[in-house]
């Protein structure tokens, strides 16, 4: 199909467009009605209970008619912008042609599998499709168990891998469950240099944390370790980027121990970090890679990809689900992969990310409460602290800055003292600059309230 490649262009001077103080009356009413039945909203929603009505490209419009600059992409999902015309057209075709036929093959599913296998790194050609990132993580773990006949997994402090029992057991926040982690799951200190769990300094540390991980696997494992599961950039923990050499050292360690490296790229995949896959930054090929979020630009469609030598093992773990790989999901996935190529999305993400991180670093120099700026491509964040020396987390400031910037028209993502930014990868720099102005004004206002200026 052909479409106007400038479909998402906006006049930055007209945005954001906040017509009524937000959350406005209609948002409040809808939220209150929904909340009567549904509990457990994210802190993002609790701190700013707006109700959205529509999204187009790089903007979101709420139920009161206010239009925001989107610095969230849902939650790292709509990488190509809301309602990308090609993605919409592909999905629409199958909403009237064939919505579901269990796990039978369809032409669109075959085309999507072929396309995905052609762009995954190395020989990650074995694919199964699911509907949620969590489900794909679970399936990836099942695949790792089937490949190794072992069942123990190590993941990392600060990781988030989903909310079913196995996936949540690999996740730092145990508060999503009301009981112990699944047996055989272990959490290890990670290479978060700003808050090094070993209080060491990179690069002098020689990436000691991976030596410690190896020791932990040898001491805590019972000889049944299937693999290590990691996020190549930690999203929930505040866009934590690992130092160069860390991911590579884990790869070497896995090879040395004969265990699998499972990389959870649910959040980082499909150009989000300025490369097609985050592992491309490190020249590393995992044994299993989990994909989600940006894979189909908003339509539920996730997958794992596994090395060719393990493909036959997949026969042991049935791929059939009610919805995985359904024609609409396959169409959305295929359209998204095509758009990434046709619109040079990888390069655009890298360029936009560079622009934003340069501005954030400038902000850090002139604001006492910005402790660290983090990012890879368009997966970005800042951490607010009470004091740059002690690095004491400034959670109240994080919440307030989030709310103030949102009220001025920037839809973004909080995580306590960490403020996360994830613009659609198609955003132009002038609009990103406006969002960053608003964020800086909000930081300055909070600093003033707490007596920092
Ligand atoms: C790294 C990572 N893995 C897995 C998940 C779970 O994905 P989903 O919410 O689609 O189940 C997420 C969600 O945020 C994630 O960030």
mmCIF file of N, CA and C in Angstrom, residues 4-97:
data_model
loop_
_atom_site.group_PDB
_atom_site.id
_atom_site.type_symbol
_atom_site.label_atom_id
_atom_site.label_comp_id
_atom_site.label_asym_id
_atom_site.label_seq_id
_atom_site.Cartn_x
_atom_site.Cartn_y
_atom_site.Cartn_z
ATOM 1 N N UNK A 4 0.920 8.544 2.713
ATOM 2 C CA UNK A 4 1.723 9.751 2.828
ATOM 3 C C UNK A 4 2.733 9.558 3.963
ATOM 4 N N UNK A 5 4.008 9.579 3.606
ATOM 5 C CA UNK A 5 5.038 9.315 4.623
ATOM 6 C C UNK A 5 5.086 10.437 5.682
ATOM 7 N N UNK A 6 4.439 11.541 5.390
ATOM 8 C CA UNK A 6 4.380 12.632 6.375
ATOM 9 C C UNK A 6 3.095 12.608 7.188
ATOM 10 N N UNK A 7 2.469 11.440 7.238
ATOM 11 C CA UNK A 7 1.146 11.328 7.871
ATOM 12 C C UNK A 7 1.129 11.819 9.319
ATOM 13 N N UNK A 8 2.268 11.714 9.997
ATOM 14 C CA UNK A 8 2.265 12.050 11.431
ATOM 15 C C UNK A 8 2.864 13.423 11.709
ATOM 16 N N UNK A 9 3.180 14.168 10.664
ATOM 17 C CA UNK A 9 3.785 15.501 10.864
ATOM 18 C C UNK A 9 2.808 16.412 11.609
ATOM 19 N N UNK A 10 3.344 17.191 12.542
ATOM 20 C CA UNK A 10 2.492 18.128 13.276
ATOM 21 C C UNK A 10 3.187 19.479 13.316
ATOM 22 N N UNK A 11 2.418 20.493 13.593
ATOM 23 C CA UNK A 11 2.997 21.823 13.780
ATOM 24 C C UNK A 11 3.317 21.941 15.276
ATOM 25 N N UNK A 12 4.608 21.840 15.594
ATOM 26 C CA UNK A 12 5.009 21.789 17.013
ATOM 27 C C UNK A 12 4.563 23.036 17.773
ATOM 28 N N UNK A 13 4.388 24.152 17.042
ATOM 29 C CA UNK A 13 4.023 25.391 17.750
ATOM 30 C C UNK A 13 2.602 25.309 18.322
ATOM 31 N N UNK A 14 1.821 24.361 17.858
ATOM 32 C CA UNK A 14 0.433 24.273 18.351
ATOM 33 C C UNK A 14 0.279 23.254 19.485
ATOM 34 N N UNK A 15 1.392 22.624 19.860
ATOM 35 C CA UNK A 15 1.303 21.537 20.852
ATOM 36 C C UNK A 15 2.157 21.813 22.080
ATOM 37 N N UNK A 16 1.830 21.230 23.228
ATOM 38 C CA UNK A 16 0.577 20.532 23.507
ATOM 39 C C UNK A 16 -0.597 21.510 23.495
ATOM 40 N N UNK A 17 -1.798 20.968 23.507
ATOM 41 C CA UNK A 17 -2.987 21.823 23.477
ATOM 42 C C UNK A 17 -3.878 21.437 24.669
ATOM 43 N N UNK A 18 -3.650 22.116 25.776
ATOM 44 C CA UNK A 18 -4.404 21.814 26.998
ATOM 45 C C UNK A 18 -5.524 22.841 27.128
ATOM 46 N N UNK A 19 -6.731 22.388 26.873
ATOM 47 C CA UNK A 19 -7.879 23.310 26.836
ATOM 48 C C UNK A 19 -8.510 23.478 28.216
ATOM 49 N N UNK A 20 -8.543 22.366 28.974
ATOM 50 C CA UNK A 20 -9.110 22.458 30.336
ATOM 51 C C UNK A 20 -8.121 21.819 31.297
ATOM 52 N N UNK A 21 -8.062 22.324 32.546
ATOM 53 C CA UNK A 21 -7.126 21.726 33.507
ATOM 54 C C UNK A 21 -7.315 20.209 33.544
ATOM 55 N N UNK A 22 -6.206 19.503 33.504
ATOM 56 C CA UNK A 22 -6.275 18.051 33.348
ATOM 57 C C UNK A 22 -5.682 17.333 34.563
ATOM 58 N N UNK A 23 -6.215 16.146 34.958
ATOM 59 C CA UNK A 23 -7.350 15.436 34.389
ATOM 60 C C UNK A 23 -8.636 16.251 34.490
ATOM 61 N N UNK A 24 -9.330 16.364 33.366
ATOM 62 C CA UNK A 24 -10.547 17.169 33.304
ATOM 63 C C UNK A 24 -11.763 16.401 33.791
ATOM 64 N N UNK A 25 -12.932 17.055 33.780
ATOM 65 C CA UNK A 25 -14.126 16.434 34.365
ATOM 66 C C UNK A 25 -14.533 15.105 33.715
ATOM 67 N N UNK A 26 -14.437 15.022 32.402
ATOM 68 C CA UNK A 26 -14.839 13.770 31.739
ATOM 69 C C UNK A 26 -13.861 12.630 32.089
ATOM 70 N N UNK A 27 -12.567 12.955 32.116
ATOM 71 C CA UNK A 27 -11.561 11.961 32.512
ATOM 72 C C UNK A 27 -11.854 11.463 33.917
ATOM 73 N N UNK A 28 -12.103 12.413 34.806
ATOM 74 C CA UNK A 28 -12.330 12.043 36.213
ATOM 75 C C UNK A 28 -13.545 11.137 36.335
ATOM 76 N N UNK A 29 -14.591 11.502 35.595
ATOM 77 C CA UNK A 29 -15.826 10.715 35.696
ATOM 78 C C UNK A 29 -15.587 9.285 35.182
ATOM 79 N N UNK A 30 -14.935 9.175 34.017
ATOM 80 C CA UNK A 30 -14.695 7.835 33.442
ATOM 81 C C UNK A 30 -13.808 7.001 34.359
ATOM 82 N N UNK A 31 -12.779 7.664 34.900
ATOM 83 C CA UNK A 31 -11.852 6.929 35.763
ATOM 84 C C UNK A 31 -12.570 6.438 37.022
ATOM 85 N N UNK A 32 -13.389 7.311 37.607
ATOM 86 C CA UNK A 32 -14.097 6.920 38.839
ATOM 87 C C UNK A 32 -15.043 5.742 38.564
ATOM 88 N N UNK A 33 -15.739 5.791 37.423
ATOM 89 C CA UNK A 33 -16.669 4.691 37.097
ATOM 90 C C UNK A 33 -15.907 3.379 36.884
ATOM 91 N N UNK A 34 -14.796 3.450 36.142
ATOM 92 C CA UNK A 34 -14.020 2.222 35.870
ATOM 93 C C UNK A 34 -13.398 1.682 37.147
ATOM 94 N N UNK A 35 -12.936 2.609 37.996
ATOM 95 C CA UNK A 35 -12.225 2.199 39.206
ATOM 96 C C UNK A 35 -13.126 1.495 40.221
ATOM 97 N N UNK A 36 -14.422 1.678 40.046
ATOM 98 C CA UNK A 36 -15.337 0.948 40.939
ATOM 99 C C UNK A 36 -15.143 -0.560 40.771
ATOM 100 N N UNK A 37 -14.772 -0.960 39.567
ATOM 101 C CA UNK A 37 -14.669 -2.391 39.252
ATOM 102 C C UNK A 37 -13.235 -2.873 39.114
ATOM 103 N N UNK A 38 -12.382 -1.977 38.628
ATOM 104 C CA UNK A 38 -11.029 -2.433 38.328
ATOM 105 C C UNK A 38 -10.023 -1.761 39.250
ATOM 106 N N UNK A 39 -9.316 -2.589 40.006
ATOM 107 C CA UNK A 39 -8.299 -2.075 40.928
ATOM 108 C C UNK A 39 -6.933 -2.514 40.437
ATOM 109 N N UNK A 40 -5.901 -1.904 41.020
ATOM 110 C CA UNK A 40 -4.547 -2.342 40.673
ATOM 111 C C UNK A 40 -3.959 -1.586 39.500
ATOM 112 N N UNK A 41 -4.418 -0.357 39.287
ATOM 113 C CA UNK A 41 -3.821 0.455 38.215
ATOM 114 C C UNK A 41 -2.337 0.707 38.510
ATOM 115 N N UNK A 42 -1.580 0.986 37.457
ATOM 116 C CA UNK A 42 -0.160 1.319 37.615
ATOM 117 C C UNK A 42 -0.032 2.672 38.306
ATOM 118 N N UNK A 43 1.158 2.937 38.841
ATOM 119 C CA UNK A 43 1.384 4.230 39.503
ATOM 120 C C UNK A 43 1.221 5.356 38.483
ATOM 121 N N UNK A 44 1.532 5.058 37.241
ATOM 122 C CA UNK A 44 1.381 6.021 36.145
ATOM 123 C C UNK A 44 -0.050 6.572 36.110
ATOM 124 N N UNK A 45 -1.013 5.666 36.213
ATOM 125 C CA UNK A 45 -2.427 6.050 36.149
ATOM 126 C C UNK A 45 -2.877 6.655 37.477
ATOM 127 N N UNK A 46 -2.447 6.034 38.579
ATOM 128 C CA UNK A 46 -2.888 6.530 39.888
ATOM 129 C C UNK A 46 -2.446 7.971 40.096
ATOM 130 N N UNK A 47 -1.238 8.291 39.645
ATOM 131 C CA UNK A 47 -0.731 9.652 39.852
ATOM 132 C C UNK A 47 -1.349 10.655 38.884
ATOM 133 N N UNK A 48 -1.883 10.156 37.777
ATOM 134 C CA UNK A 48 -2.483 11.068 36.801
ATOM 135 C C UNK A 48 -3.616 10.349 36.072
ATOM 136 N N UNK A 49 -4.798 10.285 36.710
ATOM 137 C CA UNK A 49 -5.887 9.455 36.178
ATOM 138 C C UNK A 49 -6.656 10.089 35.020
ATOM 139 N N UNK A 50 -5.970 10.217 33.912
ATOM 140 C CA UNK A 50 -6.589 10.786 32.727
ATOM 141 C C UNK A 50 -7.234 9.639 31.929
ATOM 142 N N UNK A 51 -8.265 9.943 31.161
ATOM 143 C CA UNK A 51 -8.844 8.920 30.277
ATOM 144 C C UNK A 51 -8.583 9.359 28.838
ATOM 145 N N UNK A 52 -8.002 8.496 28.053
ATOM 146 C CA UNK A 52 -7.667 8.864 26.671
ATOM 147 C C UNK A 52 -8.772 8.470 25.701
ATOM 148 N N UNK A 53 -8.858 9.259 24.631
ATOM 149 C CA UNK A 53 -9.883 8.989 23.635
ATOM 150 C C UNK A 53 -9.294 8.598 22.279
ATOM 151 N N UNK A 54 -8.199 9.262 21.913
ATOM 152 C CA UNK A 54 -7.613 8.928 20.607
ATOM 153 C C UNK A 54 -6.117 9.230 20.596
ATOM 154 N N UNK A 55 -5.460 8.613 19.631
ATOM 155 C CA UNK A 55 -4.035 8.860 19.446
ATOM 156 C C UNK A 55 -3.763 8.939 17.960
ATOM 157 N N UNK A 56 -2.912 9.873 17.583
ATOM 158 C CA UNK A 56 -2.536 9.949 16.163
ATOM 159 C C UNK A 56 -1.051 10.296 16.098
ATOM 160 N N UNK A 57 -0.294 9.383 15.535
ATOM 161 C CA UNK A 57 1.141 9.636 15.389
ATOM 162 C C UNK A 57 1.803 9.890 16.720
ATOM 163 N N UNK A 58 2.192 11.152 16.932
ATOM 164 C CA UNK A 58 2.995 11.480 18.114
ATOM 165 C C UNK A 58 2.184 12.188 19.196
ATOM 166 N N UNK A 59 0.865 12.206 19.049
ATOM 167 C CA UNK A 59 0.036 12.881 20.047
ATOM 168 C C UNK A 59 -1.067 11.957 20.574
ATOM 169 N N UNK A 60 -1.533 12.320 21.773
ATOM 170 C CA UNK A 60 -2.645 11.615 22.414
ATOM 171 C C UNK A 60 -3.681 12.656 22.804
ATOM 172 N N UNK A 61 -4.948 12.321 22.641
ATOM 173 C CA UNK A 61 -6.007 13.260 23.027
ATOM 174 C C UNK A 61 -6.887 12.611 24.085
ATOM 175 N N UNK A 62 -7.191 13.374 25.141
ATOM 176 C CA UNK A 62 -7.966 12.791 26.235
ATOM 177 C C UNK A 62 -9.461 13.048 26.060
ATOM 178 N N UNK A 63 -10.221 12.528 27.015
ATOM 179 C CA UNK A 63 -11.679 12.576 26.910
ATOM 180 C C UNK A 63 -12.232 13.993 27.063
ATOM 181 N N UNK A 64 -11.378 14.927 27.519
ATOM 182 C CA UNK A 64 -11.815 16.327 27.633
ATOM 183 C C UNK A 64 -11.324 17.180 26.474
ATOM 184 N N UNK A 65 -10.701 16.534 25.495
ATOM 185 C CA UNK A 65 -10.253 17.278 24.306
ATOM 186 C C UNK A 65 -8.858 17.871 24.431
ATOM 187 N N UNK A 66 -8.123 17.530 25.487
ATOM 188 C CA UNK A 66 -6.737 18.012 25.612
ATOM 189 C C UNK A 66 -5.811 17.127 24.783
ATOM 190 N N UNK A 67 -4.866 17.757 24.098
ATOM 191 C CA UNK A 67 -3.918 16.973 23.295
ATOM 192 C C UNK A 67 -2.507 17.084 23.883
ATOM 193 N N UNK A 68 -1.898 15.925 24.080
ATOM 194 C CA UNK A 68 -0.587 15.808 24.738
ATOM 195 C C UNK A 68 0.485 15.411 23.731
ATOM 196 N N UNK A 69 1.718 15.779 24.040
ATOM 197 C CA UNK A 69 2.860 15.220 23.296
ATOM 198 C C UNK A 69 3.108 13.845 23.901
ATOM 199 N N UNK A 70 3.188 12.843 23.057
ATOM 200 C CA UNK A 70 3.355 11.487 23.579
ATOM 201 C C UNK A 70 4.833 11.169 23.809
ATOM 202 N N UNK A 71 5.204 11.064 25.072
ATOM 203 C CA UNK A 71 6.573 10.670 25.428
ATOM 204 C C UNK A 71 6.539 9.290 26.101
ATOM 205 N N UNK A 72 5.546 8.478 25.720
ATOM 206 C CA UNK A 72 5.412 7.168 26.368
ATOM 207 C C UNK A 72 5.214 6.020 25.375
ATOM 208 N N UNK A 73 4.629 6.301 24.216
ATOM 209 C CA UNK A 73 4.292 5.250 23.234
ATOM 210 C C UNK A 73 3.474 4.144 23.896
ATOM 211 N N UNK A 74 2.402 4.533 24.583
ATOM 212 C CA UNK A 74 1.657 3.559 25.388
ATOM 213 C C UNK A 74 2.550 3.241 26.566
ATOM 214 N N UNK A 75 3.195 2.109 26.504
ATOM 215 C CA UNK A 75 4.297 1.822 27.410
ATOM 216 C C UNK A 75 5.371 1.135 26.567
ATOM 217 N N UNK A 76 6.064 1.936 25.770
ATOM 218 C CA UNK A 76 7.115 1.467 24.837
ATOM 219 C C UNK A 76 6.519 0.588 23.728
ATOM 220 N N UNK A 77 5.271 0.827 23.376
ATOM 221 C CA UNK A 77 4.589 -0.079 22.451
ATOM 222 C C UNK A 77 4.457 0.512 21.040
ATOM 223 N N UNK A 78 3.862 1.708 20.950
ATOM 224 C CA UNK A 78 3.524 2.262 19.639
ATOM 225 C C UNK A 78 4.733 3.012 19.045
ATOM 226 N N UNK A 79 5.784 2.252 18.772
ATOM 227 C CA UNK A 79 7.043 2.833 18.295
ATOM 228 C C UNK A 79 6.868 3.645 17.020
ATOM 229 N N UNK A 80 5.949 3.220 16.160
ATOM 230 C CA UNK A 80 5.790 3.866 14.848
ATOM 231 C C UNK A 80 4.733 4.959 14.871
ATOM 232 N N UNK A 81 4.258 5.289 16.077
ATOM 233 C CA UNK A 81 3.206 6.294 16.217
ATOM 234 C C UNK A 81 1.847 5.627 16.314
ATOM 235 N N UNK A 82 0.925 6.337 16.957
ATOM 236 C CA UNK A 82 -0.418 5.779 17.135
ATOM 237 C C UNK A 82 -1.121 5.652 15.788
ATOM 238 N N UNK A 83 -1.723 4.484 15.577
ATOM 239 C CA UNK A 83 -2.551 4.237 14.396
ATOM 240 C C UNK A 83 -1.802 4.502 13.083
ATOM 241 N N UNK A 84 -0.619 3.934 12.991
ATOM 242 C CA UNK A 84 0.142 4.064 11.744
ATOM 243 C C UNK A 84 -0.720 3.534 10.575
ATOM 244 N N UNK A 85 -0.866 4.313 9.479
ATOM 245 C CA UNK A 85 -1.812 3.915 8.418
ATOM 246 C C UNK A 85 -1.554 2.534 7.825
ATOM 247 N N UNK A 86 -0.287 2.166 7.688
ATOM 248 C CA UNK A 86 -0.017 0.846 7.084
ATOM 249 C C UNK A 86 -0.411 -0.266 8.063
ATOM 250 N N UNK A 87 -0.108 -0.066 9.329
ATOM 251 C CA UNK A 87 -0.452 -1.085 10.335
ATOM 252 C C UNK A 87 -1.974 -1.209 10.407
ATOM 253 N N UNK A 88 -2.651 -0.061 10.418
ATOM 254 C CA UNK A 88 -4.125 -0.066 10.482
ATOM 255 C C UNK A 88 -4.693 -0.810 9.281
ATOM 256 N N UNK A 89 -4.185 -0.507 8.097
ATOM 257 C CA UNK A 89 -4.757 -1.139 6.903
ATOM 258 C C UNK A 89 -4.561 -2.658 6.918
ATOM 259 N N UNK A 90 -3.361 -3.089 7.307
ATOM 260 C CA UNK A 90 -3.101 -4.536 7.349
ATOM 261 C C UNK A 90 -4.038 -5.206 8.355
ATOM 262 N N UNK A 91 -4.199 -4.596 9.541
ATOM 263 C CA UNK A 91 -5.074 -5.224 10.551
ATOM 264 C C UNK A 91 -6.507 -5.249 10.031
ATOM 265 N N UNK A 92 -6.939 -4.116 9.489
ATOM 266 C CA UNK A 92 -8.339 -4.007 9.035
ATOM 267 C C UNK A 92 -8.690 -5.089 8.029
ATOM 268 N N UNK A 93 -7.740 -5.380 7.144
ATOM 269 C CA UNK A 93 -8.007 -6.405 6.122
ATOM 270 C C UNK A 93 -8.452 -7.708 6.806
ATOM 271 N N UNK A 94 -7.761 -8.076 7.864
ATOM 272 C CA UNK A 94 -8.072 -9.367 8.494
ATOM 273 C C UNK A 94 -9.224 -9.284 9.486
ATOM 274 N N UNK A 95 -9.615 -8.084 9.913
ATOM 275 C CA UNK A 95 -10.800 -8.001 10.779
ATOM 276 C C UNK A 95 -12.050 -8.397 9.975
ATOM 277 N N UNK A 96 -11.990 -8.236 8.645
ATOM 278 C CA UNK A 96 -13.159 -8.646 7.870
ATOM 279 C C UNK A 96 -12.923 -9.921 7.065
ATOM 280 N N UNK A 97 -11.653 -10.389 7.033
ATOM 281 C CA UNK A 97 -11.373 -11.592 6.226
ATOM 282 C C UNK A 97 -11.280 -12.865 7.075
#
